[in-house]
PDB file of C-alpha atoms in Angstrom:
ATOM      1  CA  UNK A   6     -64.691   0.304 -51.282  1.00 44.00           C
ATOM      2  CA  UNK A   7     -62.627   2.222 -48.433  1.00 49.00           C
ATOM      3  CA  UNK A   8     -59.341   0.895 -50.037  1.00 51.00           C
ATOM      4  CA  UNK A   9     -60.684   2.421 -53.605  1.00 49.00           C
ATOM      5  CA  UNK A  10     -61.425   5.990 -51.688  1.00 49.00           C
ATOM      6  CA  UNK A  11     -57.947   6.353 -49.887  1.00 54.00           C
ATOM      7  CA  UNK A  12     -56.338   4.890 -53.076  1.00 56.00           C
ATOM      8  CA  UNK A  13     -58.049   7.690 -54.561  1.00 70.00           C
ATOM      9  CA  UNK A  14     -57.113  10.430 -52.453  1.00 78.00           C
ATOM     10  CA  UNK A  15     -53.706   9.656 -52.708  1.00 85.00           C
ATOM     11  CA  UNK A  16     -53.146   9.267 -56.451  1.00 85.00           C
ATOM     12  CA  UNK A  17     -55.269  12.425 -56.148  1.00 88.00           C
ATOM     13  CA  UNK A  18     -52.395  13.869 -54.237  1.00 92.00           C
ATOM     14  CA  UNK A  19     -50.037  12.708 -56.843  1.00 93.00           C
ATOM     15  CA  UNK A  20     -51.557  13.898 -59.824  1.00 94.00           C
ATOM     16  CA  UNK A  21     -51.810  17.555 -58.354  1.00 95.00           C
ATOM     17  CA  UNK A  22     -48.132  17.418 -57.198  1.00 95.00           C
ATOM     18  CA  UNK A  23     -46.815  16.176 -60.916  1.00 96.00           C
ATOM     19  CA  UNK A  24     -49.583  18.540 -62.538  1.00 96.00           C
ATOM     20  CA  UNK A  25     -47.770  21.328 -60.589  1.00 97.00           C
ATOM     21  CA  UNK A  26     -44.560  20.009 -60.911  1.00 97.00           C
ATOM     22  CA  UNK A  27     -45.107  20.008 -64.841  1.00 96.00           C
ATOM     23  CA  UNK A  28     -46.303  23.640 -65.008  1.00 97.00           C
ATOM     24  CA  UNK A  29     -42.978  24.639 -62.654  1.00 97.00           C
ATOM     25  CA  UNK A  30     -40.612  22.881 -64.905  1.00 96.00           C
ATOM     26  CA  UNK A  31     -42.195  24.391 -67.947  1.00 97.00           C
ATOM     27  CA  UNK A  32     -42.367  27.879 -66.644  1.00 98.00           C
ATOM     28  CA  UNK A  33     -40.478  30.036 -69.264  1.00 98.00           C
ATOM     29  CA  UNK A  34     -38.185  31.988 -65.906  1.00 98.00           C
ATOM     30  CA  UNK A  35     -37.479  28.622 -64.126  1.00 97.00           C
ATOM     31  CA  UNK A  36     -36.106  27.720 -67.758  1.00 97.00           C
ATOM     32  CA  UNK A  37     -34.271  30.670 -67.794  1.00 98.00           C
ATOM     33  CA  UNK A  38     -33.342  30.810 -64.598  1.00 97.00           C
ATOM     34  CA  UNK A  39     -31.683  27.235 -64.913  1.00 97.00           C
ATOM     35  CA  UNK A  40     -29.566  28.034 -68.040  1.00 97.00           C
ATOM     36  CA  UNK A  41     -28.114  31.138 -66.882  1.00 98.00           C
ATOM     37  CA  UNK A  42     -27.217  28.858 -63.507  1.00 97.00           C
ATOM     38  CA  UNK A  43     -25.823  26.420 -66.051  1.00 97.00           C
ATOM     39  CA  UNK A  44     -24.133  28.669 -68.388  1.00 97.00           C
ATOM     40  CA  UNK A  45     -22.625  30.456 -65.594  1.00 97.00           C
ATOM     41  CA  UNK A  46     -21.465  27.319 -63.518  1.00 97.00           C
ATOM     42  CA  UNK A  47     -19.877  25.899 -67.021  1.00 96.00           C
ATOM     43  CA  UNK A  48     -17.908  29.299 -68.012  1.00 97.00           C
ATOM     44  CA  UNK A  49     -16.833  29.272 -64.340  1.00 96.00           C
ATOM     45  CA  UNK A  50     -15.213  25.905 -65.065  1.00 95.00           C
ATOM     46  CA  UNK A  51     -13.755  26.506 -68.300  1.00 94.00           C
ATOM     47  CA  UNK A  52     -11.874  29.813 -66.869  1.00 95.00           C
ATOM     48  CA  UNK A  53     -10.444  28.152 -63.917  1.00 94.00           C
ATOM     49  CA  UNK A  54      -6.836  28.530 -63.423  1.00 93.00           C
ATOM     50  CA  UNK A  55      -5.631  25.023 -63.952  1.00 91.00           C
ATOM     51  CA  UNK A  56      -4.501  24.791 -60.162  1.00 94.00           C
ATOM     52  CA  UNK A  57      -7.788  25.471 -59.092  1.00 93.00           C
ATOM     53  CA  UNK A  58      -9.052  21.857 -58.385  1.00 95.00           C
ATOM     54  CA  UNK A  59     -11.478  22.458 -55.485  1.00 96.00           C
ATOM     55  CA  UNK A  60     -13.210  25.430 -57.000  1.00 96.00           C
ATOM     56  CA  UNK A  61     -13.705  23.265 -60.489  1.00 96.00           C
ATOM     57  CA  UNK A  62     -14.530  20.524 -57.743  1.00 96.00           C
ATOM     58  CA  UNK A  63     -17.271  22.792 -56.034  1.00 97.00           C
ATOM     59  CA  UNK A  64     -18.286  24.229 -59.923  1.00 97.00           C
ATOM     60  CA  UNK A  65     -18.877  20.259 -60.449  1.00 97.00           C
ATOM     61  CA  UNK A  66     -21.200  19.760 -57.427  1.00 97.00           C
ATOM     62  CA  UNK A  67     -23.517  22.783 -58.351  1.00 97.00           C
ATOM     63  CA  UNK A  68     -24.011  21.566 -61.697  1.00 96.00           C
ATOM     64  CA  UNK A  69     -24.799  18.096 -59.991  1.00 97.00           C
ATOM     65  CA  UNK A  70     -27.587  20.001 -57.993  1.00 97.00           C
ATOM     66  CA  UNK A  71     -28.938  21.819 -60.676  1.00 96.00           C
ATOM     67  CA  UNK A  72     -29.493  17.933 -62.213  1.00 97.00           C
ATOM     68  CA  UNK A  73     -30.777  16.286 -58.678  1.00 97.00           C
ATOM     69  CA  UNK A  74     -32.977  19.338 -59.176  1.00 96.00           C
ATOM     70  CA  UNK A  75     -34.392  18.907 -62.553  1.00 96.00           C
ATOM     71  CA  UNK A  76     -34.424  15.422 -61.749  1.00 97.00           C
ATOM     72  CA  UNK A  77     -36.850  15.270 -58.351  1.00 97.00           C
ATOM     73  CA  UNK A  78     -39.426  17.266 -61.042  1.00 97.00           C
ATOM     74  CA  UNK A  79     -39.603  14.726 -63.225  1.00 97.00           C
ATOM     75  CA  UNK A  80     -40.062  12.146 -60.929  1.00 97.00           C
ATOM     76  CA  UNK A  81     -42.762  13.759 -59.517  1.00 96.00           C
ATOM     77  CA  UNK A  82     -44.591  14.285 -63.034  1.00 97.00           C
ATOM     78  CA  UNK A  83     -44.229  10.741 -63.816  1.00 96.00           C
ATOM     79  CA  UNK A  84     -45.416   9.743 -60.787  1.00 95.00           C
ATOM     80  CA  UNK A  85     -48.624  12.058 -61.092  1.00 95.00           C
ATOM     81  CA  UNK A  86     -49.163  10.864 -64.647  1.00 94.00           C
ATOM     82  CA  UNK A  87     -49.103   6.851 -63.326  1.00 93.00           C
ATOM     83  CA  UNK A  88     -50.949   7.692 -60.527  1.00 91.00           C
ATOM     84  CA  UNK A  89     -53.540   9.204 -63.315  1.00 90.00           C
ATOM     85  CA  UNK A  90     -52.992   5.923 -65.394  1.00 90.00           C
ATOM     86  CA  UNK A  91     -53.706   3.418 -62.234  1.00 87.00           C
ATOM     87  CA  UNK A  92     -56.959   5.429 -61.151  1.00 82.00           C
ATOM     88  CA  UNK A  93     -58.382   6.092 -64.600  1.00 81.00           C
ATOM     89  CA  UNK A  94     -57.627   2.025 -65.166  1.00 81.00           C
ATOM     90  CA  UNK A  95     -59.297   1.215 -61.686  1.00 76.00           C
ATOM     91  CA  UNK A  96     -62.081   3.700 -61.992  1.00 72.00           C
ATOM     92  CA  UNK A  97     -62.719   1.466 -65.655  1.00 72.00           C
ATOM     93  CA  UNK A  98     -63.322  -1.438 -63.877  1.00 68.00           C
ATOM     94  CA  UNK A  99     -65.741  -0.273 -61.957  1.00 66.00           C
ATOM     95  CA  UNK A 100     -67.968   1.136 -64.550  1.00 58.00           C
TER      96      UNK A 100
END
């Protein structure tokens, strides 16, 4: 029964991290915010001057981050929504 309680407290952990994760990545400004990151990073690139490889290079790498960051929210609302799969299964077992 111990194993079931800390298995339980940490997929409670999880769930609240991708629940908040989920409302972050939703929220209308972080949307916002993003695009006009993106849409500035991509008209940055298109005006380069052609002999302008390591500022296209650096453009490149902040558009990157923006998707690492996008990314690292995603995994941490799936991982909140199978941690609320594997409890909700375990927890049907036992009743």
């Amino acid at each position: 029964m111990k194993k079931l309680f800390n298995f339980n407290k940490s997929a409670d952990k999880q769930m609240r991290k991708g629940d908040q994760a989920l409302k972050v990545i939703n929220d209308p400004l972080v949307k916002e915010a993003l695009s006009g990151i993106e849409d500035t990073i991509f008209h940055n690139i298109k005006t380069s001057k052609y002999k302008n490889v390591d500022e296209r290079e650096e453009l490149y790498r902040m558009l990157k981050l923006c998707d690492k960051f996008k990314e690292q929210f995603a995994l941490w609302v799936r991982d909140g929504k199978a941690a609320r799969a594997k409890l909700e299964q375990t927890t049907s077992k036992i009743i």
